[in-house]
Amino acid sequence: MLSKKMVEALNNQLNRELYSAYLYMSMSAHSTFIGLKGFSNWFMVQYQEEMTHAMKFYDYINNQGGQVKLAEIAKPPTIFESPSDMFEKTLKHEQFVTKCINELVDLSIEEKDHATNIFLQWYVTEQVEEEGNDNDIISKLKLIGGDGNGLLTLDKELLARVFVPPTGPISGI
Ligand code: OFO
């Protein structure tokens, strides 16, 4: 059973995960527009991942007898200065999401809500991976600098990323 405060907090995070999906879809579209198919693929896979993150919250709230309340999704940026700009913004956003997940964990401890605490552990681990991936690509972009060939090589690498759905049934995925 979830407290009213916890349902509200989980619904807020569901909305943030949907915004994350929207943000990365926007980055994917921008990458396609500037001719970087690999970057476009990477961000589209990220969009798919974020949808699973959102739907895991959706299922958890439902399964625990809470009410899912969908809210407006904020407009994402549509223009980016460069591939580095997209990944700097991605890292900044993921650091914000990590902070939000940590606050949710704090709330679950405060409320002695063990089930939600266990549920959230998956996200704690996931955020380490998310930030790690972003840091890795940012480092490569720094090494590449203004080298067009280097950028195209990275673009090719990012084209290989494939979406791997998390184990277990997730609604709508
Ligand atoms: Fe859902 O991990 Fe990114 O936002």
Short mmCIF file of N, CA and C and ligand atoms in Angstrom, two decimals:
data_model
loop_
_atom_site.label_atom_id
_atom_site.label_comp_id
_atom_site.label_asym_id
_atom_site.label_seq_id
_atom_site.Cartn_x
_atom_site.Cartn_y
_atom_site.Cartn_z
N MET A 1 0.84 -1.21 0.00
CA MET A 1 0.00 0.00 0.00
C MET A 1 0.88 1.26 0.00
N LEU A 2 0.46 2.20 -0.81
CA LEU A 2 1.25 3.43 -0.96
C LEU A 2 0.57 4.59 -0.22
N SER A 3 1.36 5.45 0.39
CA SER A 3 0.77 6.65 1.01
C SER A 3 0.40 7.62 -0.10
N LYS A 4 -0.43 8.59 0.26
CA LYS A 4 -0.86 9.61 -0.71
C LYS A 4 0.37 10.38 -1.23
N LYS A 5 1.25 10.69 -0.28
CA LYS A 5 2.47 11.44 -0.63
C LYS A 5 3.34 10.63 -1.60
N MET A 6 3.43 9.32 -1.35
CA MET A 6 4.25 8.47 -2.22
C MET A 6 3.64 8.36 -3.62
N VAL A 7 2.32 8.22 -3.69
CA VAL A 7 1.66 8.13 -5.01
C VAL A 7 1.96 9.40 -5.81
N GLU A 8 1.87 10.53 -5.14
CA GLU A 8 2.13 11.80 -5.82
C GLU A 8 3.59 11.87 -6.31
N ALA A 9 4.50 11.44 -5.44
CA ALA A 9 5.93 11.48 -5.80
C ALA A 9 6.23 10.52 -6.96
N LEU A 10 5.60 9.35 -6.94
CA LEU A 10 5.83 8.37 -8.02
C LEU A 10 5.24 8.87 -9.34
N ASN A 11 4.05 9.51 -9.24
CA ASN A 11 3.45 10.09 -10.46
C ASN A 11 4.33 11.20 -11.04
N ASN A 12 4.93 11.99 -10.16
CA ASN A 12 5.83 13.05 -10.63
C ASN A 12 7.02 12.45 -11.37
N GLN A 13 7.55 11.34 -10.84
CA GLN A 13 8.69 10.71 -11.50
C GLN A 13 8.27 10.06 -12.82
N LEU A 14 7.06 9.51 -12.87
CA LEU A 14 6.53 8.97 -14.14
C LEU A 14 6.54 10.07 -15.20
N ASN A 15 6.11 11.26 -14.80
CA ASN A 15 6.10 12.38 -15.74
C ASN A 15 7.52 12.76 -16.17
N ARG A 16 8.45 12.73 -15.23
CA ARG A 16 9.84 13.09 -15.58
C ARG A 16 10.44 12.08 -16.56
N GLU A 17 10.10 10.81 -16.38
CA GLU A 17 10.63 9.77 -17.29
C GLU A 17 10.04 9.98 -18.69
N LEU A 18 8.75 10.37 -18.74
CA LEU A 18 8.14 10.64 -20.05
C LEU A 18 8.81 11.85 -20.70
N TYR A 19 9.13 12.85 -19.88
CA TYR A 19 9.85 14.02 -20.42
C TYR A 19 11.22 13.59 -20.95
N SER A 20 11.89 12.70 -20.22
CA SER A 20 13.20 12.22 -20.68
C SER A 20 13.07 11.59 -22.06
N ALA A 21 12.04 10.76 -22.22
CA ALA A 21 11.81 10.11 -23.52
C ALA A 21 11.60 11.17 -24.61
N TYR A 22 10.81 12.18 -24.27
CA TYR A 22 10.49 13.26 -25.22
C TYR A 22 11.76 14.05 -25.58
N LEU A 23 12.59 14.31 -24.57
CA LEU A 23 13.84 15.05 -24.78
C LEU A 23 14.75 14.29 -25.73
N TYR A 24 14.89 12.97 -25.51
CA TYR A 24 15.82 12.20 -26.35
C TYR A 24 15.24 11.97 -27.75
N MET A 25 13.91 11.93 -27.86
CA MET A 25 13.32 11.84 -29.20
C MET A 25 13.63 13.13 -29.96
N SER A 26 13.60 14.25 -29.25
CA SER A 26 13.92 15.54 -29.88
C SER A 26 15.39 15.56 -30.33
N MET A 27 16.27 15.02 -29.51
CA MET A 27 17.69 14.97 -29.88
C MET A 27 17.90 14.02 -31.06
N SER A 28 17.13 12.94 -31.09
CA SER A 28 17.22 12.00 -32.21
C SER A 28 16.81 12.69 -33.50
N ALA A 29 15.71 13.43 -33.43
CA ALA A 29 15.22 14.14 -34.62
C ALA A 29 16.25 15.16 -35.10
N HIS A 30 16.85 15.88 -34.15
CA HIS A 30 17.86 16.88 -34.52
C HIS A 30 19.08 16.21 -35.16
N SER A 31 19.48 15.06 -34.61
CA SER A 31 20.64 14.34 -35.16
C SER A 31 20.37 13.90 -36.59
N THR A 32 19.15 13.43 -36.84
CA THR A 32 18.79 13.03 -38.20
C THR A 32 18.88 14.25 -39.13
N PHE A 33 18.38 15.36 -38.63
CA PHE A 33 18.34 16.59 -39.44
C PHE A 33 19.74 17.04 -39.85
N ILE A 34 20.72 16.84 -38.95
CA ILE A 34 22.08 17.30 -39.29
C ILE A 34 22.93 16.18 -39.91
N GLY A 35 22.30 15.04 -40.19
CA GLY A 35 22.98 13.98 -40.94
C GLY A 35 23.78 12.99 -40.12
N LEU A 36 23.53 12.94 -38.79
CA LEU A 36 24.27 12.00 -37.95
C LEU A 36 23.35 10.84 -37.56
N LYS A 37 23.33 9.82 -38.42
CA LYS A 37 22.41 8.69 -38.22
C LYS A 37 22.72 7.88 -36.96
N GLY A 38 23.99 7.77 -36.63
CA GLY A 38 24.37 7.01 -35.44
C GLY A 38 23.90 7.71 -34.17
N PHE A 39 24.10 9.01 -34.10
CA PHE A 39 23.64 9.79 -32.94
C PHE A 39 22.11 9.67 -32.85
N SER A 40 21.47 9.76 -34.02
CA SER A 40 20.01 9.66 -34.07
C SER A 40 19.56 8.31 -33.49
N ASN A 41 20.26 7.24 -33.89
CA ASN A 41 19.93 5.91 -33.39
C ASN A 41 20.14 5.83 -31.87
N TRP A 42 21.26 6.36 -31.41
CA TRP A 42 21.58 6.29 -29.97
C TRP A 42 20.46 6.96 -29.16
N PHE A 43 20.06 8.14 -29.61
CA PHE A 43 19.03 8.86 -28.85
C PHE A 43 17.66 8.18 -28.98
N MET A 44 17.40 7.54 -30.12
CA MET A 44 16.12 6.84 -30.25
C MET A 44 16.08 5.61 -29.34
N VAL A 45 17.21 4.93 -29.19
CA VAL A 45 17.28 3.81 -28.24
C VAL A 45 17.08 4.35 -26.81
N GLN A 46 17.68 5.53 -26.56
CA GLN A 46 17.51 6.15 -25.24
C GLN A 46 16.04 6.49 -24.99
N TYR A 47 15.38 6.97 -26.03
CA TYR A 47 13.92 7.24 -25.94
C TYR A 47 13.18 5.96 -25.53
N GLN A 48 13.51 4.85 -26.19
CA GLN A 48 12.83 3.58 -25.88
C GLN A 48 13.10 3.16 -24.43
N GLU A 49 14.35 3.34 -24.00
CA GLU A 49 14.69 2.99 -22.61
C GLU A 49 13.86 3.82 -21.63
N GLU A 50 13.77 5.13 -21.93
CA GLU A 50 13.03 6.01 -21.01
C GLU A 50 11.55 5.63 -20.95
N MET A 51 11.00 5.16 -22.08
CA MET A 51 9.60 4.73 -22.06
C MET A 51 9.43 3.53 -21.13
N THR A 52 10.43 2.64 -21.11
CA THR A 52 10.32 1.50 -20.19
C THR A 52 10.44 1.99 -18.74
N HIS A 53 11.30 2.99 -18.52
CA HIS A 53 11.42 3.53 -17.16
C HIS A 53 10.08 4.11 -16.70
N ALA A 54 9.44 4.85 -17.61
CA ALA A 54 8.14 5.46 -17.30
C ALA A 54 7.10 4.38 -17.02
N MET A 55 7.06 3.37 -17.89
CA MET A 55 6.02 2.35 -17.76
C MET A 55 6.22 1.45 -16.55
N LYS A 56 7.46 1.34 -16.09
CA LYS A 56 7.69 0.58 -14.85
C LYS A 56 7.04 1.34 -13.67
N PHE A 57 7.14 2.67 -13.67
CA PHE A 57 6.45 3.45 -12.63
C PHE A 57 4.94 3.29 -12.77
N TYR A 58 4.46 3.35 -14.02
CA TYR A 58 3.03 3.22 -14.31
C TYR A 58 2.50 1.89 -13.74
N ASP A 59 3.19 0.81 -14.05
CA ASP A 59 2.76 -0.52 -13.58
C ASP A 59 2.85 -0.62 -12.05
N TYR A 60 3.92 -0.07 -11.49
CA TYR A 60 4.11 -0.19 -10.04
C TYR A 60 2.99 0.54 -9.29
N ILE A 61 2.68 1.76 -9.73
CA ILE A 61 1.61 2.52 -9.06
C ILE A 61 0.30 1.73 -9.15
N ASN A 62 -0.03 1.24 -10.35
CA ASN A 62 -1.25 0.45 -10.54
C ASN A 62 -1.26 -0.80 -9.67
N ASN A 63 -0.16 -1.54 -9.69
CA ASN A 63 -0.12 -2.80 -8.93
C ASN A 63 -0.25 -2.59 -7.44
N GLN A 64 0.16 -1.42 -6.97
CA GLN A 64 0.11 -1.15 -5.53
C GLN A 64 -1.19 -0.45 -5.12
N GLY A 65 -2.14 -0.38 -6.07
CA GLY A 65 -3.46 0.18 -5.75
C GLY A 65 -3.50 1.70 -5.75
N GLY A 66 -2.45 2.33 -6.29
CA GLY A 66 -2.45 3.79 -6.38
C GLY A 66 -3.11 4.23 -7.68
N GLN A 67 -3.36 5.53 -7.81
CA GLN A 67 -3.97 6.02 -9.05
C GLN A 67 -2.92 6.74 -9.90
N VAL A 68 -2.77 6.22 -11.13
CA VAL A 68 -1.86 6.90 -12.06
C VAL A 68 -2.53 8.18 -12.53
N LYS A 69 -1.83 9.28 -12.40
CA LYS A 69 -2.36 10.56 -12.91
C LYS A 69 -1.36 11.14 -13.89
N LEU A 70 -1.74 11.13 -15.16
CA LEU A 70 -0.84 11.67 -16.18
C LEU A 70 -0.94 13.19 -16.21
N ALA A 71 0.18 13.82 -16.43
CA ALA A 71 0.21 15.29 -16.44
C ALA A 71 0.84 15.77 -17.75
N GLU A 72 0.78 17.06 -17.95
CA GLU A 72 1.37 17.67 -19.14
C GLU A 72 2.87 17.35 -19.22
N ILE A 73 3.34 17.08 -20.43
CA ILE A 73 4.79 16.85 -20.61
C ILE A 73 5.38 18.14 -21.18
N ALA A 74 6.41 18.65 -20.52
CA ALA A 74 7.02 19.92 -20.95
C ALA A 74 7.62 19.82 -22.35
N LYS A 75 7.66 20.94 -23.03
CA LYS A 75 8.24 21.00 -24.39
C LYS A 75 9.76 20.86 -24.27
N PRO A 76 10.36 19.92 -25.02
CA PRO A 76 11.82 19.80 -24.95
C PRO A 76 12.48 20.82 -25.89
N PRO A 77 13.79 21.09 -25.69
CA PRO A 77 14.48 21.93 -26.68
C PRO A 77 14.49 21.21 -28.03
N THR A 78 14.52 21.97 -29.11
CA THR A 78 14.50 21.35 -30.45
C THR A 78 15.74 21.68 -31.26
N ILE A 79 16.49 22.67 -30.78
CA ILE A 79 17.71 23.06 -31.51
C ILE A 79 18.90 22.91 -30.57
N PHE A 80 19.97 22.30 -31.09
CA PHE A 80 21.16 22.06 -30.28
C PHE A 80 22.37 22.58 -31.06
N GLU A 81 23.34 23.13 -30.31
CA GLU A 81 24.50 23.75 -30.98
C GLU A 81 25.40 22.74 -31.67
N SER A 82 25.50 21.54 -31.08
CA SER A 82 26.47 20.55 -31.58
C SER A 82 26.19 19.20 -30.91
N PRO A 83 26.83 18.11 -31.40
CA PRO A 83 26.69 16.83 -30.70
C PRO A 83 27.13 16.93 -29.24
N SER A 84 28.19 17.69 -28.98
CA SER A 84 28.64 17.85 -27.59
C SER A 84 27.57 18.53 -26.75
N ASP A 85 26.91 19.51 -27.32
CA ASP A 85 25.84 20.22 -26.61
C ASP A 85 24.74 19.23 -26.21
N MET A 86 24.39 18.31 -27.13
CA MET A 86 23.34 17.33 -26.83
C MET A 86 23.76 16.43 -25.66
N PHE A 87 25.01 15.99 -25.68
CA PHE A 87 25.43 15.08 -24.61
C PHE A 87 25.68 15.80 -23.28
N GLU A 88 26.10 17.07 -23.34
CA GLU A 88 26.23 17.84 -22.09
C GLU A 88 24.85 18.02 -21.46
N LYS A 89 23.85 18.31 -22.32
CA LYS A 89 22.47 18.49 -21.82
C LYS A 89 21.91 17.16 -21.31
N THR A 90 22.29 16.07 -22.00
CA THR A 90 21.83 14.74 -21.56
C THR A 90 22.38 14.42 -20.18
N LEU A 91 23.69 14.66 -19.99
CA LEU A 91 24.31 14.37 -18.69
C LEU A 91 23.67 15.21 -17.59
N LYS A 92 23.47 16.50 -17.88
CA LYS A 92 22.88 17.40 -16.89
C LYS A 92 21.49 16.91 -16.50
N HIS A 93 20.74 16.49 -17.51
CA HIS A 93 19.39 16.00 -17.24
C HIS A 93 19.43 14.72 -16.41
N GLU A 94 20.34 13.82 -16.76
CA GLU A 94 20.43 12.56 -16.01
C GLU A 94 20.89 12.79 -14.56
N GLN A 95 21.74 13.80 -14.36
CA GLN A 95 22.15 14.11 -12.98
C GLN A 95 20.94 14.61 -12.18
N PHE A 96 20.08 15.36 -12.85
CA PHE A 96 18.84 15.82 -12.22
C PHE A 96 17.94 14.62 -11.88
N VAL A 97 17.82 13.68 -12.82
CA VAL A 97 16.98 12.49 -12.59
C VAL A 97 17.54 11.66 -11.43
N THR A 98 18.87 11.54 -11.38
CA THR A 98 19.50 10.80 -10.27
C THR A 98 19.12 11.43 -8.93
N LYS A 99 19.16 12.75 -8.89
CA LYS A 99 18.80 13.48 -7.65
C LYS A 99 17.34 13.17 -7.28
N CYS A 100 16.47 13.16 -8.29
CA CYS A 100 15.04 12.88 -8.04
C CYS A 100 14.84 11.46 -7.53
N ILE A 101 15.58 10.51 -8.12
CA ILE A 101 15.46 9.11 -7.67
C ILE A 101 15.96 9.00 -6.22
N ASN A 102 17.06 9.67 -5.92
CA ASN A 102 17.59 9.63 -4.55
C ASN A 102 16.58 10.21 -3.56
N GLU A 103 15.89 11.27 -3.96
CA GLU A 103 14.87 11.86 -3.08
C GLU A 103 13.70 10.90 -2.87
N LEU A 104 13.36 10.16 -3.93
CA LEU A 104 12.29 9.15 -3.79
C LEU A 104 12.72 8.05 -2.82
N VAL A 105 13.98 7.64 -2.93
CA VAL A 105 14.50 6.62 -2.01
C VAL A 105 14.43 7.15 -0.57
N ASP A 106 14.84 8.42 -0.39
CA ASP A 106 14.78 9.03 0.94
C ASP A 106 13.35 8.98 1.49
N LEU A 107 12.38 9.29 0.63
CA LEU A 107 10.98 9.28 1.05
C LEU A 107 10.54 7.87 1.46
N SER A 108 10.98 6.88 0.67
CA SER A 108 10.59 5.49 0.99
C SER A 108 11.17 5.07 2.35
N ILE A 109 12.36 5.57 2.68
CA ILE A 109 12.97 5.24 3.97
C ILE A 109 12.20 5.94 5.09
N GLU A 110 11.92 7.23 4.84
CA GLU A 110 11.16 8.04 5.82
C GLU A 110 9.82 7.37 6.14
N GLU A 111 9.17 6.83 5.11
CA GLU A 111 7.83 6.25 5.29
C GLU A 111 7.87 4.76 5.62
N LYS A 112 9.08 4.21 5.76
CA LYS A 112 9.24 2.76 6.00
C LYS A 112 8.48 1.95 4.95
N ASP A 113 8.53 2.43 3.72
CA ASP A 113 7.85 1.75 2.60
C ASP A 113 8.89 0.84 1.93
N HIS A 114 9.02 -0.36 2.45
CA HIS A 114 10.07 -1.27 1.99
C HIS A 114 9.88 -1.72 0.55
N ALA A 115 8.61 -1.94 0.17
CA ALA A 115 8.34 -2.40 -1.21
C ALA A 115 8.81 -1.34 -2.22
N THR A 116 8.48 -0.08 -1.95
CA THR A 116 8.89 0.98 -2.87
C THR A 116 10.40 1.15 -2.85
N ASN A 117 10.98 0.97 -1.68
CA ASN A 117 12.44 1.07 -1.57
C ASN A 117 13.11 0.02 -2.48
N ILE A 118 12.61 -1.21 -2.43
CA ILE A 118 13.18 -2.28 -3.27
C ILE A 118 12.94 -1.96 -4.74
N PHE A 119 11.72 -1.52 -5.07
CA PHE A 119 11.39 -1.15 -6.46
C PHE A 119 12.37 -0.09 -6.99
N LEU A 120 12.69 0.89 -6.15
CA LEU A 120 13.54 2.00 -6.59
C LEU A 120 15.01 1.63 -6.77
N GLN A 121 15.43 0.53 -6.15
CA GLN A 121 16.84 0.14 -6.27
C GLN A 121 17.25 -0.07 -7.73
N TRP A 122 16.30 -0.57 -8.54
CA TRP A 122 16.58 -0.78 -9.96
C TRP A 122 16.98 0.55 -10.62
N TYR A 123 16.28 1.61 -10.24
CA TYR A 123 16.56 2.93 -10.82
C TYR A 123 17.89 3.50 -10.32
N VAL A 124 18.22 3.20 -9.07
CA VAL A 124 19.49 3.69 -8.52
C VAL A 124 20.64 3.12 -9.37
N THR A 125 20.56 1.81 -9.65
CA THR A 125 21.60 1.16 -10.46
C THR A 125 21.58 1.69 -11.89
N GLU A 126 20.38 1.85 -12.43
CA GLU A 126 20.23 2.33 -13.81
C GLU A 126 20.84 3.72 -13.99
N GLN A 127 20.66 4.58 -12.99
CA GLN A 127 21.19 5.95 -13.12
C GLN A 127 22.72 5.97 -13.17
N VAL A 128 23.34 5.03 -12.46
CA VAL A 128 24.82 4.95 -12.51
C VAL A 128 25.23 4.63 -13.95
N GLU A 129 24.50 3.69 -14.57
CA GLU A 129 24.80 3.31 -15.96
C GLU A 129 24.53 4.48 -16.92
N GLU A 130 23.41 5.17 -16.71
CA GLU A 130 23.06 6.29 -17.59
C GLU A 130 24.15 7.37 -17.58
N GLU A 131 24.54 7.78 -16.37
CA GLU A 131 25.55 8.84 -16.28
C GLU A 131 26.90 8.35 -16.83
N GLY A 132 27.21 7.08 -16.60
CA GLY A 132 28.46 6.50 -17.10
C GLY A 132 28.50 6.54 -18.63
N ASN A 133 27.41 6.14 -19.28
CA ASN A 133 27.35 6.17 -20.74
C ASN A 133 27.57 7.59 -21.27
N ASP A 134 26.91 8.55 -20.61
CA ASP A 134 27.02 9.95 -21.08
C ASP A 134 28.46 10.45 -20.91
N ASN A 135 29.04 10.18 -19.75
CA ASN A 135 30.43 10.62 -19.50
C ASN A 135 31.38 10.03 -20.52
N ASP A 136 31.15 8.76 -20.87
CA ASP A 136 32.00 8.07 -21.83
C ASP A 136 31.95 8.77 -23.20
N ILE A 137 30.74 9.08 -23.64
CA ILE A 137 30.61 9.72 -24.97
C ILE A 137 31.13 11.16 -24.93
N ILE A 138 30.92 11.85 -23.83
CA ILE A 138 31.45 13.22 -23.70
C ILE A 138 32.98 13.21 -23.78
N SER A 139 33.61 12.23 -23.14
CA SER A 139 35.09 12.12 -23.21
C SER A 139 35.54 11.92 -24.65
N LYS A 140 34.82 11.05 -25.37
CA LYS A 140 35.20 10.80 -26.77
C LYS A 140 35.03 12.07 -27.60
N LEU A 141 33.94 12.79 -27.37
CA LEU A 141 33.70 14.03 -28.13
C LEU A 141 34.79 15.06 -27.85
N LYS A 142 35.29 15.07 -26.62
CA LYS A 142 36.37 16.01 -26.28
C LYS A 142 37.63 15.64 -27.03
N LEU A 143 37.93 14.34 -27.11
CA LEU A 143 39.12 13.88 -27.85
C LEU A 143 39.00 14.23 -29.33
N ILE A 144 37.80 14.07 -29.86
CA ILE A 144 37.56 14.32 -31.29
C ILE A 144 37.74 15.80 -31.63
N GLY A 145 37.28 16.67 -30.71
CA GLY A 145 37.38 18.11 -30.96
C GLY A 145 36.66 18.47 -32.25
N GLY A 146 37.37 19.15 -33.15
CA GLY A 146 36.73 19.58 -34.41
C GLY A 146 37.02 18.64 -35.57
N ASP A 147 37.50 17.44 -35.28
CA ASP A 147 37.88 16.50 -36.35
C ASP A 147 36.64 15.80 -36.93
N GLY A 148 36.30 16.14 -38.16
CA GLY A 148 35.12 15.58 -38.83
C GLY A 148 35.18 14.07 -38.97
N ASN A 149 36.37 13.53 -39.29
CA ASN A 149 36.51 12.08 -39.45
C ASN A 149 36.26 11.36 -38.12
N GLY A 150 36.78 11.96 -37.06
CA GLY A 150 36.57 11.38 -35.73
C GLY A 150 35.08 11.34 -35.40
N LEU A 151 34.39 12.41 -35.74
CA LEU A 151 32.95 12.49 -35.47
C LEU A 151 32.18 11.41 -36.24
N LEU A 152 32.58 11.21 -37.50
CA LEU A 152 31.91 10.19 -38.32
C LEU A 152 32.19 8.78 -37.80
N THR A 153 33.39 8.57 -37.26
CA THR A 153 33.72 7.27 -36.67
C THR A 153 32.85 7.02 -35.44
N LEU A 154 32.70 8.05 -34.61
CA LEU A 154 31.84 7.90 -33.42
C LEU A 154 30.39 7.69 -33.86
N ASP A 155 29.98 8.39 -34.90
CA ASP A 155 28.61 8.24 -35.41
C ASP A 155 28.34 6.78 -35.80
N LYS A 156 29.34 6.16 -36.42
CA LYS A 156 29.23 4.76 -36.84
C LYS A 156 29.11 3.85 -35.61
N GLU A 157 29.90 4.19 -34.59
CA GLU A 157 29.86 3.39 -33.35
C GLU A 157 28.46 3.48 -32.69
N LEU A 158 27.91 4.68 -32.69
CA LEU A 158 26.62 4.89 -32.02
C LEU A 158 25.46 4.25 -32.80
N LEU A 159 25.72 3.98 -34.07
CA LEU A 159 24.71 3.33 -34.93
C LEU A 159 24.49 1.87 -34.48
N ALA A 160 25.47 1.32 -33.79
CA ALA A 160 25.39 -0.10 -33.40
C ALA A 160 24.54 -0.33 -32.14
N ARG A 161 24.18 0.74 -31.45
CA ARG A 161 23.42 0.55 -30.21
C ARG A 161 22.05 -0.04 -30.49
N VAL A 162 21.67 -1.06 -29.72
CA VAL A 162 20.33 -1.64 -29.90
C VAL A 162 19.56 -1.60 -28.58
N PHE A 163 18.27 -1.50 -28.70
CA PHE A 163 17.40 -1.45 -27.53
C PHE A 163 17.23 -2.84 -26.95
N VAL A 164 17.54 -2.98 -25.67
CA VAL A 164 17.34 -4.27 -24.99
C VAL A 164 16.32 -4.03 -23.89
N PRO A 165 15.09 -4.55 -24.06
CA PRO A 165 14.09 -4.29 -23.02
C PRO A 165 14.46 -4.97 -21.71
N PRO A 166 14.14 -4.32 -20.58
CA PRO A 166 14.43 -4.95 -19.28
C PRO A 166 13.63 -6.24 -19.12
N THR A 167 14.09 -7.14 -18.28
CA THR A 167 13.37 -8.41 -18.11
C THR A 167 12.05 -8.17 -17.37
N GLY A 168 11.11 -9.06 -17.63
CA GLY A 168 9.80 -8.97 -16.97
C GLY A 168 8.82 -8.19 -17.81
N PRO A 169 7.51 -8.47 -17.60
CA PRO A 169 6.50 -7.79 -18.42
C PRO A 169 6.36 -6.30 -18.03
N ILE A 170 6.26 -5.46 -19.03
CA ILE A 170 6.04 -4.02 -18.82
C ILE A 170 4.90 -3.61 -19.74
N SER A 171 3.87 -2.96 -19.21
CA SER A 171 2.73 -2.55 -20.03
C SER A 171 3.16 -1.68 -21.20
N GLY A 172 2.62 -1.99 -22.37
CA GLY A 172 2.83 -1.14 -23.54
C GLY A 172 4.17 -1.30 -24.21
N ILE A 173 5.05 -2.13 -23.68
CA ILE A 173 6.40 -2.27 -24.27
C ILE A 173 6.49 -3.59 -25.05
FE1 OFO B 1 15.10 7.20 -16.84
O1 OFO B 1 16.90 7.41 -16.86
FE2 OFO B 1 17.19 8.79 -17.98
O2 OFO B 1 16.03 9.99 -17.42
#
